[in-house]
Structures are given as structure tokens and as C-alpha cells.
Short mmCIF file of C-alpha atoms in Angstrom, two decimals:
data_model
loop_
_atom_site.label_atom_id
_atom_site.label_comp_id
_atom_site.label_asym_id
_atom_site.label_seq_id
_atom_site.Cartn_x
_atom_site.Cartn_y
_atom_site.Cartn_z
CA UNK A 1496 46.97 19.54 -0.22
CA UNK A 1497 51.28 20.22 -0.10
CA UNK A 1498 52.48 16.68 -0.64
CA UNK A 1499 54.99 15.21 2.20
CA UNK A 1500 58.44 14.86 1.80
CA UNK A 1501 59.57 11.28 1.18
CA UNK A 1502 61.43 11.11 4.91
CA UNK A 1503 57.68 10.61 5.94
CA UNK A 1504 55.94 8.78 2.96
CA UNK A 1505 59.38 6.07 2.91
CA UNK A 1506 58.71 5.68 7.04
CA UNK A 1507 54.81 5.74 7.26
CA UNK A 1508 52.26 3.55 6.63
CA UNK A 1509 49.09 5.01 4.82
CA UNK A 1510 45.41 4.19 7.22
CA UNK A 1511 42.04 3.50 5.63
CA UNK A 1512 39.52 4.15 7.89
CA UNK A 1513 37.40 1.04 7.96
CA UNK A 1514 34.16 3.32 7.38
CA UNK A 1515 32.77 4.52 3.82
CA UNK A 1516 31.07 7.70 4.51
CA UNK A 1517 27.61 8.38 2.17
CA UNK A 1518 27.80 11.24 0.06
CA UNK A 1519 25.18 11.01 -2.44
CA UNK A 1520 21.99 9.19 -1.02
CA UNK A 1521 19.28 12.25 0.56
CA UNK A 1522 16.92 11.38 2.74
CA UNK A 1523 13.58 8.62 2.08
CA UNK A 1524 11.01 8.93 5.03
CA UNK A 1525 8.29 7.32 3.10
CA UNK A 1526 9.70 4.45 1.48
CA UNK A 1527 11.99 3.48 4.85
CA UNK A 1528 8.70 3.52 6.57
CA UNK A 1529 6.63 1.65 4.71
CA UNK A 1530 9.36 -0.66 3.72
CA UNK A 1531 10.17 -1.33 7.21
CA UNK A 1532 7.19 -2.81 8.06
CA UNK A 1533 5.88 -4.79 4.99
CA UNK A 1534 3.29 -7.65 4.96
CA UNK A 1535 3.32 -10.75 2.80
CA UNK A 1536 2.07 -10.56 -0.27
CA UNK A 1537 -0.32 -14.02 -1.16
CA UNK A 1538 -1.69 -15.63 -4.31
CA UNK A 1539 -1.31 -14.42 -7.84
CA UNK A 1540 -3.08 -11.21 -6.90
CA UNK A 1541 -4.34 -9.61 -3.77
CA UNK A 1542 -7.77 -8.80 -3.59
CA UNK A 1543 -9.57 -6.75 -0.99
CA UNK A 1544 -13.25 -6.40 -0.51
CA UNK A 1545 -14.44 -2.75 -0.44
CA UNK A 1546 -17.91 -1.16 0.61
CA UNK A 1547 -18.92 1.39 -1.92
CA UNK A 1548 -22.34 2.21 -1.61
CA UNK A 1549 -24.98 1.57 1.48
CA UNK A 1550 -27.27 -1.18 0.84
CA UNK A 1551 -31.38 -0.88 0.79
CA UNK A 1552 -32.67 1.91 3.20
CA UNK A 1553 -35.08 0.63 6.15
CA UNK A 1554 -37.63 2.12 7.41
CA UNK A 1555 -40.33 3.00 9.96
CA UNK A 1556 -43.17 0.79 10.07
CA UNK A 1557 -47.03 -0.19 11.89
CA UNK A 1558 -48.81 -3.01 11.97
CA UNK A 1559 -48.60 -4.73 8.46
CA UNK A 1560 -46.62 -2.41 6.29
CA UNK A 1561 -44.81 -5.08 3.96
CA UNK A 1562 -41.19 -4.69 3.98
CA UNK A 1563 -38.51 -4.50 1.00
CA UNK A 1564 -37.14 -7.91 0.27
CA UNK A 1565 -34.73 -6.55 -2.61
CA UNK A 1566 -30.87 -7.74 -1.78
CA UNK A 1567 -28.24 -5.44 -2.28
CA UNK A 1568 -25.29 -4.95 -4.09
CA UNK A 1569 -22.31 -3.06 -1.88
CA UNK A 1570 -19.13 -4.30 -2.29
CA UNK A 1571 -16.84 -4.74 -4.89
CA UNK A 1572 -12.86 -6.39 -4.85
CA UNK A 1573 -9.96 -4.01 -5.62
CA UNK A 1574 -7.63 -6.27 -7.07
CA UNK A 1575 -3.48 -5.60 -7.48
CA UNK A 1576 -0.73 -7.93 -9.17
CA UNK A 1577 2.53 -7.86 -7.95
CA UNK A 1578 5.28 -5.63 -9.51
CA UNK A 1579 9.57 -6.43 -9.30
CA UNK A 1580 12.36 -4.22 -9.37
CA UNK A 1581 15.84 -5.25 -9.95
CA UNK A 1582 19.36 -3.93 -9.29
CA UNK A 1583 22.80 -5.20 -10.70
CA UNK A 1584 25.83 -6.30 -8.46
CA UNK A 1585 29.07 -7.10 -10.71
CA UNK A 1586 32.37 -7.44 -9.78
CA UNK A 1587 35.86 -8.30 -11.03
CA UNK A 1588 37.58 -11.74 -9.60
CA UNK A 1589 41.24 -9.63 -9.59
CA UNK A 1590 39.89 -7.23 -7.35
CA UNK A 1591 38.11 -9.83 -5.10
CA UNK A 1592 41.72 -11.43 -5.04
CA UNK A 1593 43.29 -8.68 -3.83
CA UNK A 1594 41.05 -7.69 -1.59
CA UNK A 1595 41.23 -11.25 0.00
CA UNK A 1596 44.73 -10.63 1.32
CA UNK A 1597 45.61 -9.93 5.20
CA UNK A 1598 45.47 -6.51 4.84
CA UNK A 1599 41.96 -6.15 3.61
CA UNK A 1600 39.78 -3.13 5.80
CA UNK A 1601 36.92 -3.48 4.60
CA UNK A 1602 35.28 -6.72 2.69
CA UNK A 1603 35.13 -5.63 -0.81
CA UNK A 1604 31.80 -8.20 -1.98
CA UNK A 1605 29.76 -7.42 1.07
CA UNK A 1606 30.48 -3.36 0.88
CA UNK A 1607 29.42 -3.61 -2.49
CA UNK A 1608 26.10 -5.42 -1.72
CA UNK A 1609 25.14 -3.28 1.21
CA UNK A 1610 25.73 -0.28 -1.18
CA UNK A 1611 24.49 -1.26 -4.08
CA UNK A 1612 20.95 -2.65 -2.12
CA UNK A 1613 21.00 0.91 -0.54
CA UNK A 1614 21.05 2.92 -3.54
CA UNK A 1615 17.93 0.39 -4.82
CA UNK A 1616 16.19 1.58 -2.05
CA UNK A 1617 16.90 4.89 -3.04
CA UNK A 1618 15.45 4.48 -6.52
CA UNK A 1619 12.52 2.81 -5.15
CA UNK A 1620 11.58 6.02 -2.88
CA UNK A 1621 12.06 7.49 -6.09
CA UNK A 1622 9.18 5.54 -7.22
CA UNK A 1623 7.00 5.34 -4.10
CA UNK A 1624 6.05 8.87 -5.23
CA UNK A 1625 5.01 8.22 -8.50
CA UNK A 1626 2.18 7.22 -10.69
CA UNK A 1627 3.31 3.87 -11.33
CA UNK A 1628 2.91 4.78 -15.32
CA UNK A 1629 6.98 4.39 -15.51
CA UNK A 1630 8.54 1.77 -17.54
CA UNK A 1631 5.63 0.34 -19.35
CA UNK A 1632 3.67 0.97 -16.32
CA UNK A 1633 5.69 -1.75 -14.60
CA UNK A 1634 6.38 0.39 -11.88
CA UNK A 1635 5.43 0.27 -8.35
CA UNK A 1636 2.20 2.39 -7.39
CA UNK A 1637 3.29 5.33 -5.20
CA UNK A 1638 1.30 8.48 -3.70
CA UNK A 1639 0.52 10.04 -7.29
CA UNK A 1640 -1.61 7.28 -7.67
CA UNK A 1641 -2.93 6.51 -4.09
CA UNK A 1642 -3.57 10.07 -3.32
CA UNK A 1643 -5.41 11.62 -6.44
CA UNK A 1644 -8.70 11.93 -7.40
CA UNK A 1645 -9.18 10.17 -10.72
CA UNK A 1646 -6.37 13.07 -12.47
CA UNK A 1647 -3.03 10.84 -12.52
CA UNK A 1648 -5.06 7.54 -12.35
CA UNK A 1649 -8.04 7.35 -13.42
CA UNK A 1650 -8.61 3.52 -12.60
CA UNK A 1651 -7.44 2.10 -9.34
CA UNK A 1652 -6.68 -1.46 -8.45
CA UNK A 1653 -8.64 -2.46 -11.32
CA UNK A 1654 -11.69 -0.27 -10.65
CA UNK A 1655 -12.54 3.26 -12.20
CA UNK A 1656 -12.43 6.12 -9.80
CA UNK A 1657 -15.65 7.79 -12.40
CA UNK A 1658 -17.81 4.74 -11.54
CA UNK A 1659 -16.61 3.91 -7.67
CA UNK A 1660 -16.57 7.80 -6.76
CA UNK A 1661 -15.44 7.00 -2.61
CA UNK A 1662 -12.21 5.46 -3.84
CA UNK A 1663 -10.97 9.10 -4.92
CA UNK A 1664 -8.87 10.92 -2.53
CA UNK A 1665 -9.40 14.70 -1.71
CA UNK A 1666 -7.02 16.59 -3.91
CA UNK A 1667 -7.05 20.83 -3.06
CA UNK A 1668 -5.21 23.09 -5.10
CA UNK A 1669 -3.14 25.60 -2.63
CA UNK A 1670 -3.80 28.62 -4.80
CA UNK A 1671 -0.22 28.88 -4.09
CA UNK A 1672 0.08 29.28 -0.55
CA UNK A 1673 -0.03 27.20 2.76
CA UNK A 1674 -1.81 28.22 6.25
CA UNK A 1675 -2.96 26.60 8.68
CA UNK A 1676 -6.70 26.95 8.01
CA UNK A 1677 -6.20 25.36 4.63
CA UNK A 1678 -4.10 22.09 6.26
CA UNK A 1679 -7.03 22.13 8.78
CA UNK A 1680 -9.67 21.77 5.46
CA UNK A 1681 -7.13 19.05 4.42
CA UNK A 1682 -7.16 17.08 7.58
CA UNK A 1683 -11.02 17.24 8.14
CA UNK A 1684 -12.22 16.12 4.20
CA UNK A 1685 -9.66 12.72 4.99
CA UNK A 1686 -10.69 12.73 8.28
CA UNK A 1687 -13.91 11.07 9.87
CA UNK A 1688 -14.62 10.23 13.75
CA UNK A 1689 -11.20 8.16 15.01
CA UNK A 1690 -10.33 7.46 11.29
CA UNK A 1691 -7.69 10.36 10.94
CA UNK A 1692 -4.61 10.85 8.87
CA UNK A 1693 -1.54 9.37 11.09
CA UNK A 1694 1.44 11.49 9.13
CA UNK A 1695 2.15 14.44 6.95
CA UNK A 1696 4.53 14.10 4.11
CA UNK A 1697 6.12 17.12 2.49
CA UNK A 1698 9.38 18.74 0.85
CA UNK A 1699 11.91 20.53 2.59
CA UNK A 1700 11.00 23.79 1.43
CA UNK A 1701 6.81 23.01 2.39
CA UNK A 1702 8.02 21.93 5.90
CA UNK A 1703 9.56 25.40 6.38
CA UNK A 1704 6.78 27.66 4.79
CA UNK A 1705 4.72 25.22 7.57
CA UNK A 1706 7.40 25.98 10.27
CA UNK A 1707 6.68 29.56 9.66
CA UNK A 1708 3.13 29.20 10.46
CA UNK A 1709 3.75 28.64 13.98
CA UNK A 1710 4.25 30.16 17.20
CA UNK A 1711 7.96 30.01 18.73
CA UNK A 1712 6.64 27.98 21.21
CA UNK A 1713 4.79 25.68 19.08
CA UNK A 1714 8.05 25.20 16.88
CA UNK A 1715 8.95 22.27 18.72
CA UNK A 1716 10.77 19.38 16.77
CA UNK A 1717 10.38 15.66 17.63
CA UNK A 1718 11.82 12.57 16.72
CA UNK A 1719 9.72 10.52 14.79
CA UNK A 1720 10.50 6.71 14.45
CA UNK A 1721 11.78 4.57 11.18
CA UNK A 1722 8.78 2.50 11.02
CA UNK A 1723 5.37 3.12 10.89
CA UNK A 1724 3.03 2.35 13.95
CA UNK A 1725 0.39 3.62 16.16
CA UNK A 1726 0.83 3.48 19.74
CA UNK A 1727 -1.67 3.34 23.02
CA UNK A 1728 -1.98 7.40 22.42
CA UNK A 1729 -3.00 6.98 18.93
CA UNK A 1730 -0.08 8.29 17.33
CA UNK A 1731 2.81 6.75 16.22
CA UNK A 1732 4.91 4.18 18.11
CA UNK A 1733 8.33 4.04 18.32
CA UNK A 1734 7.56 0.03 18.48
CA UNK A 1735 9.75 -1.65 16.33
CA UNK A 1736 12.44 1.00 15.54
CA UNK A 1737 15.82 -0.76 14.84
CA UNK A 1738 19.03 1.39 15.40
CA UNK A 1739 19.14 5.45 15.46
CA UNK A 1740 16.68 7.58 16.62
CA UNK A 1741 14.26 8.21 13.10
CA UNK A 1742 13.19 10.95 11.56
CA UNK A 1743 12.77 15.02 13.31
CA UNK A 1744 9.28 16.35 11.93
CA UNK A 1745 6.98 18.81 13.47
CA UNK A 1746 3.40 18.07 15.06
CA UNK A 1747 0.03 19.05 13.38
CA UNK A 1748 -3.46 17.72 15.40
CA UNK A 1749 -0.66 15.38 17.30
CA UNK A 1750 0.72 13.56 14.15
CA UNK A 1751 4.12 14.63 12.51
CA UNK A 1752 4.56 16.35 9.33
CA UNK A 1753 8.10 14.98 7.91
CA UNK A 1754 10.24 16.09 4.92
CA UNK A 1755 11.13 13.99 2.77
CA UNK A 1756 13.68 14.77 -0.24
CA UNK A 1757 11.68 12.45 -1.90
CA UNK A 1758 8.57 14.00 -2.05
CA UNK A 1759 6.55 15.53 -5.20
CA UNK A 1760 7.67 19.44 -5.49
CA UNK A 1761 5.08 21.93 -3.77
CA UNK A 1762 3.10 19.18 -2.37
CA UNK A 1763 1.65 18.44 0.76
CA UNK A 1764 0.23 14.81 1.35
CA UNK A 1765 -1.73 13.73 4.53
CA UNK A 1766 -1.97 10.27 5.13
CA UNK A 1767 -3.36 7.14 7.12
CA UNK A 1768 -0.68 4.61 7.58
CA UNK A 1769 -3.08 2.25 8.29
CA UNK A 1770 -4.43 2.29 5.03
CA UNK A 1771 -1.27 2.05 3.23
CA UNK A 1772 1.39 -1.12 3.17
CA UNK A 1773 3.97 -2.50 1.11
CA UNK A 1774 3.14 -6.38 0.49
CA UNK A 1775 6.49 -8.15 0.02
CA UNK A 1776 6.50 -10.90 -2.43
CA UNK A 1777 10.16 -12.49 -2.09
CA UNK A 1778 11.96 -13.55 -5.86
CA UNK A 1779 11.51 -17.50 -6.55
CA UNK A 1780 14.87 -19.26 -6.02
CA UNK A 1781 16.90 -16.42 -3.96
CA UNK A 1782 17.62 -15.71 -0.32
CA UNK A 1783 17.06 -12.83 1.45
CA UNK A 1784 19.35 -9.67 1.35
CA UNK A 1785 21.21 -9.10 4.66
CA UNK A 1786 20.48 -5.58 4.03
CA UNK A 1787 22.46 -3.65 7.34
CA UNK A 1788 25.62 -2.73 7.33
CA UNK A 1789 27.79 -1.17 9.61
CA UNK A 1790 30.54 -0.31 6.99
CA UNK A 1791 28.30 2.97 5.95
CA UNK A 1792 27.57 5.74 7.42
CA UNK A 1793 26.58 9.17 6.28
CA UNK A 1794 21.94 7.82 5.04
CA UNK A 1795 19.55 6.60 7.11
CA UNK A 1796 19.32 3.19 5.81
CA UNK A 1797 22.43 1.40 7.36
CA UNK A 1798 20.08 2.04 10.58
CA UNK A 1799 17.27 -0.46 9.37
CA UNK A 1800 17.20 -4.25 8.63
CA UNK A 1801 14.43 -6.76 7.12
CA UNK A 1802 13.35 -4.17 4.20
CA UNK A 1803 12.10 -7.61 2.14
CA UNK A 1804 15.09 -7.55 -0.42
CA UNK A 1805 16.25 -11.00 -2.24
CA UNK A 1806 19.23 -11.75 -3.54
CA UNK A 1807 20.21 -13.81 -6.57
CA UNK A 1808 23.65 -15.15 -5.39
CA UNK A 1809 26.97 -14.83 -7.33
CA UNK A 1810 26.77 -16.21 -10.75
CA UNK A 1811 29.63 -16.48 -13.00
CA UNK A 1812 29.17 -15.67 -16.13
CA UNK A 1813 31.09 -18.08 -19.06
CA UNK A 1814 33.30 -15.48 -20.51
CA UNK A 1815 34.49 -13.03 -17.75
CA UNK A 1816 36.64 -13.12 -15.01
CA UNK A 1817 34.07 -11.99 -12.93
CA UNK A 1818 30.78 -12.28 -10.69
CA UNK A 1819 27.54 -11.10 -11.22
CA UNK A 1820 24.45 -10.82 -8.97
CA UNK A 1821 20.67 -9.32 -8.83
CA UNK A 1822 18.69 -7.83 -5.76
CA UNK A 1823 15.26 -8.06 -6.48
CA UNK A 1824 12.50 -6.36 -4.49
CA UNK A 1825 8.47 -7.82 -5.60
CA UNK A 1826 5.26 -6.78 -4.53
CA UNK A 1827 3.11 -3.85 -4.39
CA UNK A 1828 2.66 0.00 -2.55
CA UNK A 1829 -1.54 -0.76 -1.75
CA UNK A 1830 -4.14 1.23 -0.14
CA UNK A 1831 -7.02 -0.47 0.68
CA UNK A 1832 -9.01 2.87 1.55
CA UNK A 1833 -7.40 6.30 -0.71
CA UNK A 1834 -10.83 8.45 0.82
CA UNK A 1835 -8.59 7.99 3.99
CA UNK A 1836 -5.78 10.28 2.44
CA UNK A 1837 -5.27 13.77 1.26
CA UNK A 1838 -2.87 16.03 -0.71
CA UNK A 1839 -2.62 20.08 -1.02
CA UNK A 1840 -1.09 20.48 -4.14
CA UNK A 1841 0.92 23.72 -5.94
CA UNK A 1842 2.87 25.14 -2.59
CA UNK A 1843 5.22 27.97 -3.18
CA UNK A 1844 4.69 30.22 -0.02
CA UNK A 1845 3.84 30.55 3.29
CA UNK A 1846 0.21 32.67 3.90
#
């Protein structure tokens, strides 16, 4: 860029646009979804009651048969304690100072909030699809736990998947390729009667191989909302959806498959939102994180408010000209019901 001669730069003012355009953060469809819609998380750990096994057959009978009397054992509690994340705020009290003047653009502590809770979020979709082994196994579950079949965790929420066999998901190896008759396998081994999955969750390359599958005319793309959500039809709803218009996927037996930069290379993961929240446990002693901002543009998450951040406040540390702060995010990724869900598993090509 030829630099101006100093007629101009002695007579001109310079303009900051009062926008900071995103550059770095990819897309999150899972955790903006689930995040978007948590539920509170209660006690010192949730506990949910799950049926496991049928109870005593009954059976035919005349006249004065006699008739089992044995009670029977069929439910058992999957139990989950509540996990915390944490991201650092810090900043310098000269550059507040300065940035306090009449001629501030943009407010220099709240940009770097909204940021800094935005790239938190990031991490965290980072960890919505993993094992939750990270860190000392301090991690947040995420779909390579919910979705597996005893191989990347072999107990769940506290019970074995060897001993309580229906809390294993169905987990197909692709044998390297994708069709439609193999997503159709998929849908029908998670699926039973009106219990079906409600979204498809893949990488970008996945969604095109599955793109490729179908007719022009069935390559139709629609808009898919923030927040998950069924709707009268049994699909999703755009109920709820603050700001923009959500996500583009592509329709398979009426529910969208979405890509998600996110997602676990060559994988393909069907699953029933209604089976899967985040419970929000807020920090002790903060407030919550006004997490929208209109200063950034560029990601998908200046769109959506009321993610269930908290927020330490400024503290000022003894020997520093400075402020520091924490944004905290507690609670847990839980499926009550992981037979509900489904994952195809070493994608490289379309059939």
C-alpha cells in the first residue's frame, strides 16, 4: 500500500470503523445449539433414573394357575457431577485510560469481554466433541463419549456400558465410504417408532461427499435455526432463535444434516436433541456474562445471548497497574438416553 503524501496525512483525520471484524473463530453448530438452550443444573450431582432391563414376564393363565410374586429389579440412576471451565480477561489501567477519552470508538473493557467470552465458547465446542478424558479428565463430556459404544468410554455416568449393554450407542464403521443406504442403517438402529434422531452432525468435507449423494433437485439447502427445538411438524423449530438466520444444512428423513468445523474428522453423528442438554450450573459469587455484542462481526456467536456464562468482576491485583477477570462456564454435556444416538465413523469418500 503507496503511502500518501503529507498534504493529505497533515489535513486528514484517520477513521476507525467502530466494528472489529472476526478472523479466526470457524464455525460451532453443536455447542451454539446446545448452549443456547441449557437447563439448570441442581444438587451436588444430577441423577436420572434409567430402565435397563424389562421386569418379570406375565403370562397366560386358567382357573388357578398361581402367579409369580417375585419383584423386579429395572432401573438403575446414571449419575453426573458438574465440570467448570475458565477463561482469563486482563488488562492494563494505561490503556483503559486512554481509551476513556472523548475520542474512544469502541469501549476497550467490554470489546475485550465479548471477545475473550467468544473465543471460550470456541474452546468449549472444541470440547463438546471430545471424550471428556482431557485435563485430568476434568473436561466436559462431548459426543466421543455420548455417542460410542463402550470404545472411548467404557463407563458412562457412573455405570459400565459391559454390564448396562442399552446405554451403548450404535457405532458403524464406514468401510470408508458414505451412501445413502448406509445413513439409512444409521438412522433405523437409533431410531424406534416416533423416537428418531432430530439432527445430523458432520465435517465439511462429509457434508459434501453427502451432497453428492443426491439428486439436483433434492440438493436443496435450508436454514436451520441457532437453538435446538422441535416444532408442531416434528422437526426443528425456529422457536427461540435470537438474531440472524442459523445455520444452512441439508435434509435427510426431514431433519438437517449440518457441518460443523468442529466436528471429529470422517465422522458422521446422528442425534436426538431431546436426549442431549447442557445443564448450566452458574460460578458461586459472580454475575452473569452479558455475552452479545454488537461490536463483532465476522462468527456466529455475536448473534446469540443467555449461553449461561459468569463472570468474576474486575479484580485488581496488589502489584500491577492493571485488572484482571475470569469467565467461568459449570455444568455438564448429559444424555439421559445414548441408544437414542448414532455415529458412522472412518468417512473419506462418497459411494
Amino acid at each position: 500500500m503507496s503511502a500518501l503524501g503529507t498534504r493529505v496525512t497533515t489535513t486528514t483525520q484517520d477513521k476507525l470503523i467502530p466494528k472489529v471484524v472476526d478472523t479466526i473463530l470457524n464455525s460451532n453448530v453443536f455447542a451454539t445449539r446446545v448452549l443456547s438452550k441449557a437447563k439448570k443444573y441442581s444438587g451436588e450431582r444430577m441423577k436420572f433414573p434409567v430402565k435397563y432391563q424389562k421386569g418379570t414376564a406375565g403370562t397366560s393363565f386358567a382357573g388357578f394357575d398361581t402367579f409369580s410374586t417375585s419383584a423386579s429389579t429395572t432401573r438403575v440412576n446414571l449419575e453426573f457431577v458438574p465440570k467448570f471451565y475458565e477463561h482469563p480477561i486482563s488488562l492494563p489501567l494505561d490503556e483503559l485510560s486512554a481509551n476513556a477519552t472523548e475520542e474512544r470508538v469502541l469501549d476497550l473493557a467490554k470489546l475485550e469481554m465479548a471477545s475473550n467470552a467468544q473465543d471460550m465458547a470456541d474452546e468449549i465446542g472444541t470440547l463438546f466433541y471430545g471424550d471428556g478424558t482431557g485435563n485430568g479428565s476434568k473436561d466436559f463430556l462431548g459426543l466421543e463419549a455420548i455417542v460410542d459404544d463402550g470404545t472411548n468410554a467404557a463407563t458412562f455416568g457412573s455405570l459400565t456400558r459391559a454390564t448396562y449393554t442399552t446405554l451403548n450407542s450404535t457405532v458403524t464403521a464406514s468401510g470408508g465410504t458414505i451412501s445413502l443406504a448406509k445413513m439409512s442403517t444409521l438412522y433405523n438402529a437409533a431410531a424406534s417408532g416416533s423416537q428418531t434422531p432430530t439432527l445430523g452432525l458432520t465435517t465439511e468435507a462429509v457434508f459434501n461427499f453427502y451432497e453428492s449423494l443426491l439428486q439436483p433437485q433434492e440438493q436443496i439447502s435450508k436454514t436451520v435455526p441457532m437453538m435446538k427445538g422441535r416444532g408442531s411438524n416434528g422437526i426443528n423449530s425456529n422457536d427461540g432463535l435470537i438474531g440472524g438466520t442459523g445455520f444452512v444444512g441439508l435434509r435427510f428423513k426431514g431433519f438437517p444434516i449440518l457441518a460443523d468445523e468442529k466436528c471429529t474428522s470422517q465422522v458422521l453423528y446422528f442425534v436426538n436433541e431431546d436426549y442431549i442438554d447442557w445443564y448450566a450450573l452458574p460460578m458461586a459469587m459472580t454475575e452473569a456474562a452479558k455475552y452479545r455484542s454488537q461490536d463483532i462481526e465476522g462468527n456466529d456467536y455475536s448473534n446469540v445471548q443467555g449461553l449461561g456464562f459468569s463472570w468474576s468482576g474486575w479484580i485488581k491485583p496488589t502489584n500491577a497497574a492493571a485488572v484482571v477477570s475470569h469467565m467461568y462456564l459449570g455444568g455438564e454435556l448429559i444424555s439421559q438416553n445414548p441408544k437414542r444416538h448414532a455415529k458412522l465413523t472412518g468417512i473419506t469418500a462418497a459411494a
